[in-house]
Amino acid sequence: MGRYAIRRLLQLVPVVLGTTFIINYMVWQLPGDPFAGRCGQRPCPDSYITAMREQFGLDQPILVQYWNFLKNLLTGNFGTDFNGVSVATQLGDAWPITIRLALMAVAFEAIIGIGAGVLSGLKRGGFVDNVVTVSTLVLLSLPIFVTGYLLQWILGVQLHIIEPTVSDAATVPELIVPALVLASLNMAFTARLTRTSIVENLRADYVRTAVAKGLSNRRVVAIHLLRNSLIPVLTFLGTEVGSLMSGAIITEGIFNIHGIGGLLWRAINGQDYTIVVPVATLLVLVYLVSNLLVDLLYGVLDPRIRYE
Amino acid sequence: MTEVLSEQMGRGSHGGALLEVDNLHVEFRTRAGVAKAVNGVTYSVDAGETLAVLGESGSGKSVTAQTIMGILDMPPGKITGGEIRFRGVDLLKLPDDQRRKIRGEGISMVFQDALSALNPVFPVGWQIAEMFRMHRGTSRADAKKMAVELMDRVRIPAAKERVNDFPHQFSGGMRQRIMIAMAIALDPEILIADEPTTALDVTVQAQIMGLLAELQRDSNMGLILITHDLGVVADVADKIAVMYGGRIVENAPVHDLYRDPAHPYSKGLLESIPRVDQKGQELYAIKGLPPNLLEMPTGCAFHPRCPYRRDNCVTDVPPLYTISGTRGSACHYWREVIDEGER
């Protein structure tokens, strides 16, 4: 297991190098000069553009630029954006908010999704099952931005239960509705996955054995059935943490949350690639690390998976 | 077991055998129709006795066993009649919690495929220990020690080192031993073994059968051995019940049945065992296919495949004719079958 973990960690190195190179290369190859539009109504003077290009190293060959990026990444020196504001400070402000939002969303996915899935799977064809099937279908067929604007309008604008937008502090209570919106698709999928898994395992021989052992219904379900049924569900939840982070961009836009989603959104529109590159790199890292953790967790959950 | 229950179910306080299945009827209600899986099965097992229940797939032998254990899937299964008396008390009328206590403590079961019957994500020792922890309230540490003792008793080598291994780390025979250890953990009075050796290779089969016989002798359990393999039962069983189409077609002490079967189906089964002295000859096979449970043949369920068939076999369901004290055959022409002897 330990050796497997180290091997997997080493495998991350080329992946990180490859993805970050592509991010760097593609971002600076985008059409349009990032400095050309920075002088109000008139075109920027060539001297300004040349000076800026020099300052941000854009006159260097792409490989040298990439080398500098890696050096800065490892030393934690992200420099400043085009406006001279420290990139690290902006990331430091935005990152915790997005993490909070994403963790809340994962919690909702796990608690509500698994709970609903278990209840509907155990009583297939019952009332709860029908409610869960229909409501997950609705959630799955609505894109996040529809769910988001709808909830914002109904709960915030019409009913005044919540503030339509989130304050700069982005406290936990304020983030409940945005986190639900962010979680909605995965939550519905988790519920369906759990239900299928429960229904499948309910008929398994080892569940019959557990009943034949004279165990109580509660123990058969909570220990023998759940432990097996949740393996694919936890795997799904883990791999989706990364995509949740990127899904946060839309949710943060709707509710005006100052997380990395908003930061990335403004940076892309302003063609400020000094922000885009580190944020995209962080998202890649989160994605890779969460996937690695899921793979390791899988070995813990299912003893039949052996790593040598 | 609760005080009241054990008193009311005290051994010997009733006339019959330890476990009696009496005129049991079980159906499966499916979309395609009603499948009559068990149609009036009656058999009994006493302490220290081994009953072999013989029959091909779909004969109702496993469904009967599952009904005794109370692990039949209902729905689609439905018990439509009969009684299952354990120490004189009808299990089918007991409330769920009392029924649950009998499982494992009074009646236990070993399944065919131990790999799928054991929980893949828990260590085998933990699964055995669970019996003590849940039924007796034994502490984790003590229960684990008892699990090791049981693994020793079913002769799993290096039990102490292997107690934390998972089912997939054991061979088929060892897994079945673990299954057996779990089933006998609480010294049940009845052990039901549902095709315990079918998934194993021949040498291991013999070892497992030997182990079951030995455990039964030691603790004086009643053993119900469900199988479709006549070769397996000859050495261990005291009596045999042959099932066909959800009915018992022949009931006999084991040697009587082997010597002169009294039902054309049992006779067919015996004749289809390969024998060394018939090397080179074509192997006998019973013609036709097992009956479709959704559309049972009229009269005797075996009549479409029976070489002794007469007209009344198609219309009249044969009762279980008594041949002698403990023998019975559900064939109108059982005399002829016995008299004719070997074909």
XYZ file of C-alpha atoms in Angstrom:
651
model
C 0.000 0.000 0.000
C 2.767 2.462 0.950
C 4.745 1.640 -2.183
C 1.631 1.937 -4.257
C 0.962 5.396 -2.828
C 4.500 6.527 -3.626
C 4.262 5.189 -7.160
C 0.983 6.987 -7.669
C 2.507 10.212 -6.303
C 5.401 9.922 -8.735
C 2.958 9.385 -11.568
C 1.451 12.752 -10.725
C 4.686 14.563 -11.631
C 4.514 14.144 -15.429
C 0.772 14.799 -15.368
C 1.251 18.071 -13.503
C 4.086 19.119 -15.827
C 2.047 18.276 -18.919
C -1.133 20.022 -17.867
C 0.557 23.160 -16.569
C 2.605 23.452 -19.765
C -0.553 23.226 -21.850
C -2.265 25.815 -19.655
C 0.662 28.226 -19.975
C 1.078 27.695 -23.690
C -2.592 27.982 -24.589
C -3.314 30.988 -22.434
C -0.555 33.103 -23.967
C -1.443 31.926 -27.458
C -5.013 33.219 -27.185
C -5.815 35.851 -29.798
C -5.826 39.477 -28.700
C -3.059 41.308 -26.894
C -3.780 41.484 -23.184
C -2.134 44.900 -22.952
C -3.724 46.509 -25.988
C -7.006 47.273 -24.291
C -5.652 48.744 -21.091
C -5.490 52.407 -22.073
C -9.138 53.421 -22.114
C -10.587 54.642 -25.431
C -7.354 54.949 -27.368
C -4.864 52.246 -28.328
C -1.964 51.793 -25.966
C 1.362 53.234 -27.053
C 3.847 50.670 -28.295
C 6.329 51.670 -25.611
C 3.850 50.688 -22.888
C 3.118 47.339 -24.482
C 6.799 46.573 -24.921
C 7.530 47.544 -21.332
C 4.701 45.367 -19.994
C 5.699 42.411 -22.165
C 9.199 42.699 -20.825
C 7.989 43.013 -17.230
C 5.908 39.820 -17.444
C 8.512 37.964 -19.446
C 6.409 37.620 -22.556
C 9.325 38.494 -24.806
C 11.042 35.289 -23.764
C 10.590 31.977 -25.635
C 7.714 29.849 -24.336
C 10.020 27.250 -22.743
C 11.857 29.906 -20.741
C 8.514 31.360 -19.648
C 7.395 27.926 -18.543
C 10.628 27.364 -16.644
C 10.120 30.641 -14.803
C 6.540 29.653 -14.033
C 7.685 26.374 -12.490
C 10.363 28.140 -10.448
C 7.806 30.613 -9.143
C 5.287 27.872 -8.438
C 7.766 25.902 -6.323
C 8.918 28.983 -4.402
C 5.324 30.119 -3.941
C 6.058 33.397 -5.680
C 3.110 34.213 -7.914
C 4.111 37.824 -8.542
C 1.522 40.489 -9.279
C -1.281 40.771 -11.755
C -1.349 43.356 -14.525
C -2.658 45.928 -12.078
C 0.260 45.355 -9.727
C -1.824 43.591 -7.050
C -0.243 40.509 -5.461
C -1.658 37.311 -6.983
C -0.955 35.341 -3.816
C -3.098 37.750 -1.757
C -6.002 37.442 -4.169
C -5.761 33.650 -4.153
C -5.470 33.647 -0.366
C -8.687 35.664 -0.087
C -10.678 33.665 -2.602
C -9.495 30.109 -2.007
C -10.919 29.531 1.518
C -14.358 30.684 0.390
C -14.462 28.240 -2.496
C -13.161 25.431 -0.305
C -15.905 26.152 2.212
C -18.520 26.162 -0.534
C -17.223 22.935 -2.061
C -16.983 21.097 1.275
C -20.538 22.101 2.134
C -21.643 20.871 -1.266
C -19.870 17.516 -0.734
C -21.520 17.212 2.668
C -24.948 17.802 1.121
C -24.234 15.307 -1.634
C -23.167 12.680 0.866
C -25.847 13.191 3.508
C -28.885 13.948 1.372
C -27.843 11.913 -1.659
C -26.903 8.758 0.238
C -29.805 9.107 2.674
C -32.372 9.433 -0.091
C -30.748 6.626 -2.076
C -30.759 4.205 0.848
C -34.368 4.934 1.773
C -35.612 4.532 -1.773
C -33.490 1.438 -2.430
C -34.715 -0.385 0.665
C -38.381 0.164 -0.173
C -38.357 -0.141 -3.904
C -41.599 1.023 -5.499
C -42.725 2.698 -2.268
C -43.720 6.307 -1.729
C -40.221 7.545 -0.832
C -38.788 5.740 -3.840
C -41.206 7.485 -6.203
C -40.532 10.892 -4.658
C -36.770 10.380 -4.931
C -36.966 9.083 -8.499
C -39.032 12.035 -9.698
C -37.107 14.730 -7.823
C -33.720 13.398 -8.925
C -34.982 13.351 -12.490
C -35.950 17.014 -12.177
C -32.586 17.952 -10.680
C -30.647 15.969 -13.270
C -32.463 17.649 -16.141
C -31.899 21.191 -14.869
C -28.527 22.825 -15.572
C -26.920 24.393 -12.499
C -27.462 27.956 -13.675
C -31.213 27.363 -14.003
C -31.466 25.830 -10.534
C -29.313 28.649 -9.189
C -31.229 31.584 -10.650
C -34.540 29.889 -9.814
C -33.690 29.424 -6.133
C -32.190 32.894 -5.924
C -35.349 34.395 -7.365
C -37.842 32.348 -5.341
C -36.065 32.250 -1.974
C -34.214 35.569 -2.208
C -36.277 37.959 -4.296
C -39.840 36.681 -3.796
C -39.903 35.097 -0.351
C -37.015 37.003 1.259
C -35.885 33.896 3.128
C -32.282 34.439 2.105
C -30.267 37.370 0.839
C -30.121 37.034 -2.961
C -26.366 37.574 -2.880
C -23.672 36.489 -0.473
C -21.664 39.037 1.517
C -17.881 39.350 1.354
C -17.535 37.277 4.529
C -19.345 34.329 2.893
C -20.368 32.733 6.199
C -21.601 29.161 6.420
C -25.322 30.036 6.773
C -25.080 32.314 3.747
C -23.531 29.544 1.699
C -26.229 26.918 2.396
C -28.365 27.677 -0.639
C -25.414 28.196 -3.028
C -23.900 24.915 -1.810
C -27.199 23.126 -2.420
C -27.270 24.555 -5.929
C -23.685 23.513 -6.533
C -24.416 20.049 -5.146
C -27.745 19.544 -6.925
C -26.607 17.531 -9.933
C -24.176 15.319 -8.046
C -26.650 14.923 -5.196
C -29.267 13.573 -7.574
C -26.732 11.290 -9.183
C -25.478 10.088 -5.783
C -29.036 9.244 -4.741
C -29.564 7.203 -7.904
C -26.219 5.459 -7.629
C -26.867 4.581 -3.978
C -30.332 3.298 -4.799
C -29.064 1.048 -7.593
C -26.235 -0.236 -5.436
C -28.565 -0.984 -2.516
C -31.078 -2.773 -4.722
C -28.314 -4.858 -6.281
C -26.690 -5.810 -2.977
C -30.011 -6.468 -1.263
C -30.254 -9.628 -3.333
C -26.647 -10.647 -2.682
C -25.893 -13.982 -1.068
C -23.972 -12.450 1.807
C -27.050 -10.425 2.823
C -29.024 -13.672 2.897
C -26.243 -15.161 5.036
C -26.439 -12.215 7.420
C -30.181 -12.806 7.821
C -29.589 -16.535 8.296
C -27.106 -15.698 11.062
C -30.050 -14.336 13.045
C -28.877 -10.711 12.950
C -31.377 -7.906 13.415
C -32.672 -6.145 10.313
C -30.967 -2.972 11.384
C -27.595 -4.676 11.609
C -28.020 -6.481 8.307
C -28.723 -3.175 6.575
C -26.424 -0.807 8.455
C -23.363 -3.054 8.623
C -23.501 -5.746 5.970
C -25.496 -4.080 3.225
C -24.365 -0.456 3.527
C -20.672 -1.172 3.814
C -20.726 -2.909 0.435
C -23.216 -0.635 -1.279
C -21.331 2.550 -0.466
C -18.067 1.576 -2.155
C -19.033 2.887 -5.623
C -20.836 5.877 -4.104
C -17.835 7.087 -2.104
C -15.650 6.625 -5.159
C -17.995 8.792 -7.171
C -18.151 11.491 -4.493
C -14.366 11.590 -4.289
C -13.703 11.888 -7.985
C -16.316 14.608 -8.257
C -14.628 16.909 -5.725
C -12.409 18.242 -8.494
C -15.237 18.946 -10.874
C -17.162 20.531 -8.014
C -14.410 23.139 -7.742
C -14.778 24.088 -11.376
C -18.575 23.916 -11.113
C -18.239 26.549 -8.396
C -17.453 29.152 -11.057
C -21.099 29.313 -12.195
C -22.560 29.162 -8.700
C -20.204 31.868 -7.455
C -21.191 34.014 -10.411
C -24.925 33.689 -9.638
C -24.664 34.448 -5.933
C -21.813 36.956 -6.228
C -19.476 34.922 -4.065
C -15.890 36.157 -4.071
C -14.264 32.762 -4.431
C -11.812 31.571 -7.053
C -14.668 31.138 -9.486
C -15.356 34.844 -9.500
C -11.659 35.601 -9.567
C -11.134 33.338 -12.556
C -14.164 34.754 -14.326
C -12.950 38.357 -13.996
C -9.402 37.389 -14.933
C -10.484 35.600 -18.106
C -12.642 38.553 -19.170
C -9.788 40.970 -18.445
C -7.324 38.662 -20.172
C -5.223 38.771 -16.998
C -3.398 35.514 -17.403
C -1.226 36.056 -14.349
C -4.362 35.047 -12.407
C -5.787 32.487 -14.834
C -2.682 30.304 -14.886
C -2.222 29.812 -11.109
C -5.950 29.285 -10.530
C -6.178 26.730 -13.318
C -3.058 25.027 -11.961
C -4.588 24.837 -8.495
C -7.749 23.306 -9.917
C -5.651 20.700 -11.705
C -3.814 19.886 -8.475
C -7.028 19.550 -6.484
C -8.433 17.268 -9.134
C -5.349 15.062 -9.211
C -4.966 14.831 -5.452
C -8.640 14.026 -4.868
C -8.426 11.283 -7.483
C -5.344 9.859 -5.835
C -7.071 9.870 -2.461
C -10.067 8.073 -3.946
C -7.848 5.366 -5.389
C -6.155 4.838 -2.055
C -9.479 4.945 -0.227
C -10.838 2.324 -2.596
C -8.193 -0.116 -1.416
C -9.178 0.532 2.175
C -12.918 0.137 1.505
C -12.674 -2.951 -0.647
C -10.107 -5.490 0.562
C -10.409 -7.376 -2.722
C -8.490 -4.560 -4.418
C -4.884 -5.268 -3.638
C -1.975 -2.965 -4.344
C 1.451 -4.404 -4.509
C -33.504 -17.531 23.490
C -36.014 -16.034 25.898
C -37.066 -17.930 29.003
C -40.668 -18.363 27.968
C -39.734 -19.506 24.532
C -37.246 -22.126 25.654
C -39.723 -23.481 28.179
C -42.503 -23.628 25.685
C -40.149 -25.225 23.206
C -38.373 -27.525 25.621
C -37.015 -30.639 24.031
C -39.066 -33.754 24.407
C -42.200 -31.936 25.518
C -43.895 -32.841 22.275
C -44.457 -36.075 20.447
C -42.860 -35.439 17.089
C -39.320 -35.173 15.791
C -37.018 -32.211 16.464
C -37.866 -30.563 13.159
C -40.960 -31.427 11.185
C -41.977 -29.971 7.863
C -45.645 -30.737 7.447
C -47.509 -30.425 4.147
C -45.647 -27.253 3.168
C -46.826 -25.262 0.159
C -44.803 -22.390 -1.321
C -45.533 -20.394 -4.476
C -43.740 -17.689 -6.371
C -45.976 -15.054 -7.847
C -44.272 -13.673 -10.890
C -45.419 -11.671 -13.873
C -45.450 -14.829 -15.970
C -47.786 -16.570 -13.537
C -47.766 -18.528 -10.305
C -44.878 -20.962 -9.948
C -45.717 -23.707 -7.482
C -42.295 -24.429 -6.081
C -43.247 -26.573 -3.096
C -46.452 -28.625 -3.165
C -47.108 -30.394 0.103
C -43.659 -31.396 1.285
C -43.477 -33.379 4.515
C -40.271 -34.513 6.153
C -38.708 -34.653 9.590
C -35.275 -34.739 11.163
C -34.364 -35.748 14.684
C -31.271 -34.979 16.716
C -28.271 -36.897 15.436
C -30.066 -37.840 12.256
C -29.056 -37.003 8.703
C -31.698 -36.468 6.090
C -30.554 -36.105 2.504
C -32.938 -34.156 0.307
C -32.280 -35.095 -3.271
C -33.521 -33.531 -6.449
C -32.592 -31.568 -9.534
C -32.719 -27.777 -9.844
C -36.239 -26.497 -9.476
C -37.422 -29.505 -7.499
C -38.144 -27.255 -4.509
C -35.436 -28.626 -2.215
C -33.705 -25.287 -1.632
C -36.960 -23.363 -1.368
C -38.093 -25.728 1.381
C -34.806 -25.139 3.228
C -35.086 -21.365 2.842
C -38.616 -21.513 4.199
C -37.406 -23.426 7.240
C -34.720 -20.771 7.819
C -37.160 -17.943 7.159
C -34.937 -16.398 4.513
C -37.279 -16.864 1.587
C -37.727 -13.670 -0.438
C -41.325 -12.686 0.201
C -42.530 -11.413 -2.197
C -42.276 -12.988 -4.745
C -42.384 -16.098 -2.534
C -45.517 -16.902 -0.566
C -46.195 -19.688 1.895
C -49.675 -20.906 1.097
C -50.012 -23.742 3.536
C -48.473 -26.167 5.980
C -46.444 -26.017 9.165
C -42.789 -26.136 10.110
C -42.524 -27.373 13.664
C -39.289 -26.956 15.563
C -39.472 -28.640 18.983
C -43.191 -28.815 18.427
C -43.706 -25.089 17.804
C -44.850 -23.876 14.387
C -42.127 -21.490 13.184
C -44.396 -19.984 10.569
C -46.620 -18.559 13.313
C -43.805 -17.119 15.451
C -43.292 -13.345 15.550
C -40.210 -12.062 13.694
C -38.004 -11.425 16.728
C -38.470 -14.941 18.118
C -37.943 -16.406 14.684
C -34.711 -14.433 14.380
C -33.363 -15.897 17.607
C -33.859 -19.409 16.316
C -31.744 -18.622 13.254
C -28.174 -19.431 14.127
C -28.986 -20.700 17.631
C -31.571 -23.358 16.884
C -31.313 -23.860 13.147
C -28.318 -22.866 11.055
C -27.498 -23.009 7.384
C -24.473 -23.534 5.143
C -24.804 -22.227 1.597
C -23.553 -23.527 -1.686
C -21.171 -20.809 -2.831
C -19.147 -19.682 0.148
C -17.378 -16.937 -1.812
C -20.570 -15.021 -2.429
C -22.199 -16.112 0.825
C -19.451 -14.580 2.952
C -19.303 -10.804 3.157
C -16.351 -9.714 0.976
C -15.388 -6.646 3.014
C -15.091 -8.136 6.493
C -12.382 -10.495 7.808
C -13.544 -14.093 8.215
C -12.803 -14.105 11.947
C -14.922 -11.014 12.387
C -17.791 -12.695 10.552
C -17.618 -15.778 12.768
C -17.183 -13.666 15.908
C -20.290 -11.689 14.988
C -22.385 -14.738 15.935
C -21.133 -14.617 19.539
C -21.229 -10.844 19.773
C -24.767 -10.442 18.487
C -26.417 -13.507 20.022
C -24.496 -13.815 23.275
C -23.180 -10.299 23.825
C -19.615 -11.616 23.983
C -16.883 -8.965 23.960
C -14.954 -8.347 20.754
C -11.736 -9.880 22.084
C -13.381 -13.004 23.510
C -15.511 -13.503 20.416
C -12.400 -13.363 18.272
C -10.694 -16.002 20.420
C -13.753 -18.203 20.065
C -13.661 -17.635 16.316
C -10.071 -18.886 16.204
C -11.090 -21.978 18.183
C -13.883 -22.649 15.736
C -11.537 -22.215 12.775
C -9.262 -24.768 14.428
C -12.191 -27.080 14.933
C -13.082 -27.033 11.227
C -9.338 -27.605 10.600
C -8.250 -24.414 8.966
C -4.452 -24.474 9.123
C -2.799 -21.597 11.025
C -6.192 -20.341 12.171
C -4.643 -17.772 14.466
C -2.687 -16.094 11.672
C -5.566 -16.239 9.224
C -8.344 -14.930 11.436
C -7.986 -11.422 10.006
C -7.827 -12.527 6.365
C -10.654 -11.800 3.976
C -12.808 -14.441 2.251
C -11.146 -13.933 -1.143
C -7.788 -14.901 0.353
C -8.960 -18.455 1.032
C -9.391 -21.435 -1.273
C -12.867 -22.766 -2.029
C -12.643 -25.608 0.470
C -11.303 -23.341 3.223
C -14.081 -20.829 2.575
C -16.676 -23.560 2.949
C -15.023 -24.550 6.239
C -15.377 -20.960 7.429
C -19.027 -21.024 6.390
C -19.455 -24.217 8.430
C -17.606 -22.743 11.422
C -19.980 -19.782 11.345
C -23.033 -22.044 11.114
C -22.047 -24.279 14.040
C -20.774 -21.405 16.214
C -23.757 -21.417 18.552
C -24.214 -25.219 18.634
C -27.447 -25.285 16.651
C -29.701 -28.308 16.931
C -30.376 -28.431 13.209
C -27.865 -27.702 10.466
C -29.116 -27.277 6.926
C -26.411 -27.708 4.303
C -27.647 -26.499 0.900
C -25.410 -28.144 -1.703
C -22.353 -27.539 0.475
C -19.959 -29.293 -1.883
C -21.356 -28.478 -5.320
C -18.912 -25.644 -5.949
C -15.883 -27.692 -4.855
C -13.669 -30.213 -6.585
C -14.046 -33.891 -5.813
C -11.289 -34.440 -3.232
C -12.334 -31.346 -1.314
C -15.965 -32.501 -1.497
C -15.082 -35.656 0.398
C -13.208 -33.686 3.067
C -16.104 -31.302 3.616
C -18.622 -34.150 3.807
C -16.370 -35.907 6.283
C -16.123 -32.755 8.361
C -19.905 -32.284 8.401
C -20.445 -35.893 9.445
C -17.860 -35.595 12.195
C -19.274 -32.337 13.571
C -22.721 -33.855 13.521
C -21.574 -36.894 15.481
C -19.784 -34.740 18.052
C -22.686 -32.442 18.808
C -25.620 -34.702 17.922
C -27.090 -32.185 15.477
C -29.858 -33.001 13.077
C -28.448 -32.509 9.571
C -30.429 -31.731 6.457
C -28.210 -32.271 3.466
C -29.570 -30.828 0.266
C -27.916 -32.100 -2.875
C -28.432 -33.282 -6.400
C -25.474 -35.629 -6.150
C -26.404 -39.191 -5.156
C -22.745 -40.119 -4.811
C -22.291 -37.614 -2.004
C -25.085 -38.867 0.244
C -24.566 -42.635 0.420
C -21.955 -42.518 3.179
C -23.396 -39.847 5.433
C -27.188 -39.912 5.201
C -29.543 -41.985 7.336
C -32.573 -41.374 5.192
C -33.326 -39.824 1.859
C -36.207 -37.749 0.579
C -36.267 -37.523 -3.214
C -38.031 -34.439 -4.542
C -39.478 -33.825 -7.956
C -41.637 -30.901 -9.095
C -42.020 -29.562 -5.565
C -43.182 -32.900 -4.125
C -41.513 -35.703 -2.274
C -41.685 -38.654 -4.608
C -39.799 -41.128 -2.472
C -38.953 -41.407 1.196
C -36.612 -44.134 2.341
C -33.772 -45.196 4.612
C -30.658 -44.655 2.548
C -29.731 -48.295 1.932
C -33.249 -49.289 0.923
C -33.315 -46.608 -1.685
C -29.960 -47.616 -3.097
C -30.884 -51.295 -3.100
C -34.316 -51.065 -4.650
C -35.723 -47.670 -5.500
C -39.497 -47.522 -5.460
C -40.039 -44.529 -7.738
C -39.121 -44.350 -11.434
C -37.405 -40.996 -10.854
C -35.145 -42.231 -8.032
C -34.410 -45.251 -10.134
C -33.461 -43.025 -13.063
C -31.169 -40.990 -10.807
C -29.402 -44.109 -9.543
C -28.973 -45.473 -13.026
C -27.449 -42.236 -14.262
C -24.492 -42.536 -11.873
C -21.438 -43.568 -13.939
C -20.105 -46.970 -12.879
C -16.744 -48.566 -13.453
C -18.241 -51.947 -14.437
C -20.219 -50.258 -17.209
C -17.212 -48.649 -18.814
C -17.657 -48.190 -22.532
C -21.449 -48.364 -22.380
C -23.598 -45.354 -22.954
C -24.450 -43.507 -19.727
C -28.114 -43.665 -18.796
C -29.964 -40.355 -18.725
C -33.541 -39.598 -17.731
C -35.345 -38.508 -20.884
C -36.971 -35.090 -21.162
C -36.652 -31.948 -19.095
C -37.598 -30.995 -15.519
C -41.183 -29.722 -15.316
C -42.019 -26.087 -15.883
C -43.232 -24.860 -12.486
C -45.588 -22.405 -14.177
C -47.353 -25.194 -16.039
C -47.083 -28.381 -14.045
C -48.061 -31.544 -15.897
C -51.439 -32.918 -14.849
C -51.549 -36.010 -12.674
C -48.094 -37.245 -11.720
C -45.571 -34.484 -12.463
C -43.066 -37.084 -13.676
C -45.392 -38.761 -16.189
C -44.034 -37.072 -19.355
C -40.607 -38.603 -18.619
C -41.676 -41.868 -17.037
C -41.062 -45.262 -18.669
C -43.802 -46.818 -16.454
C -46.512 -44.371 -17.511
C -50.130 -45.587 -17.826
C -53.233 -43.605 -18.640
C -54.171 -42.830 -15.043
C -50.752 -41.241 -14.436
C -51.824 -38.365 -16.665
C -54.986 -37.705 -14.669
C -54.462 -38.870 -11.061
C -51.929 -37.305 -8.725
C -50.322 -40.224 -6.894
C -50.374 -39.929 -3.093
C -47.292 -40.948 -1.125
C -48.070 -44.682 -0.859
C -46.709 -46.314 2.270
C -44.451 -49.200 1.349
C -43.358 -50.089 4.852
C -42.929 -48.209 8.157
C -40.540 -45.525 6.987
C -40.752 -45.970 3.243
C -43.057 -44.210 0.859
C -43.315 -43.731 -2.887
C -45.515 -41.396 -4.870
C -45.921 -43.767 -7.780
C -49.095 -45.652 -8.682
C -46.926 -48.557 -9.858
C -44.260 -48.651 -7.168
C -44.565 -52.436 -6.813
C -43.677 -52.850 -10.433
C -40.730 -50.462 -10.073
C -39.323 -52.398 -7.133
C -39.992 -55.821 -8.612
C -38.419 -55.088 -11.933
C -35.131 -54.284 -10.256
C -32.259 -53.087 -12.309
C -32.854 -52.551 -15.976
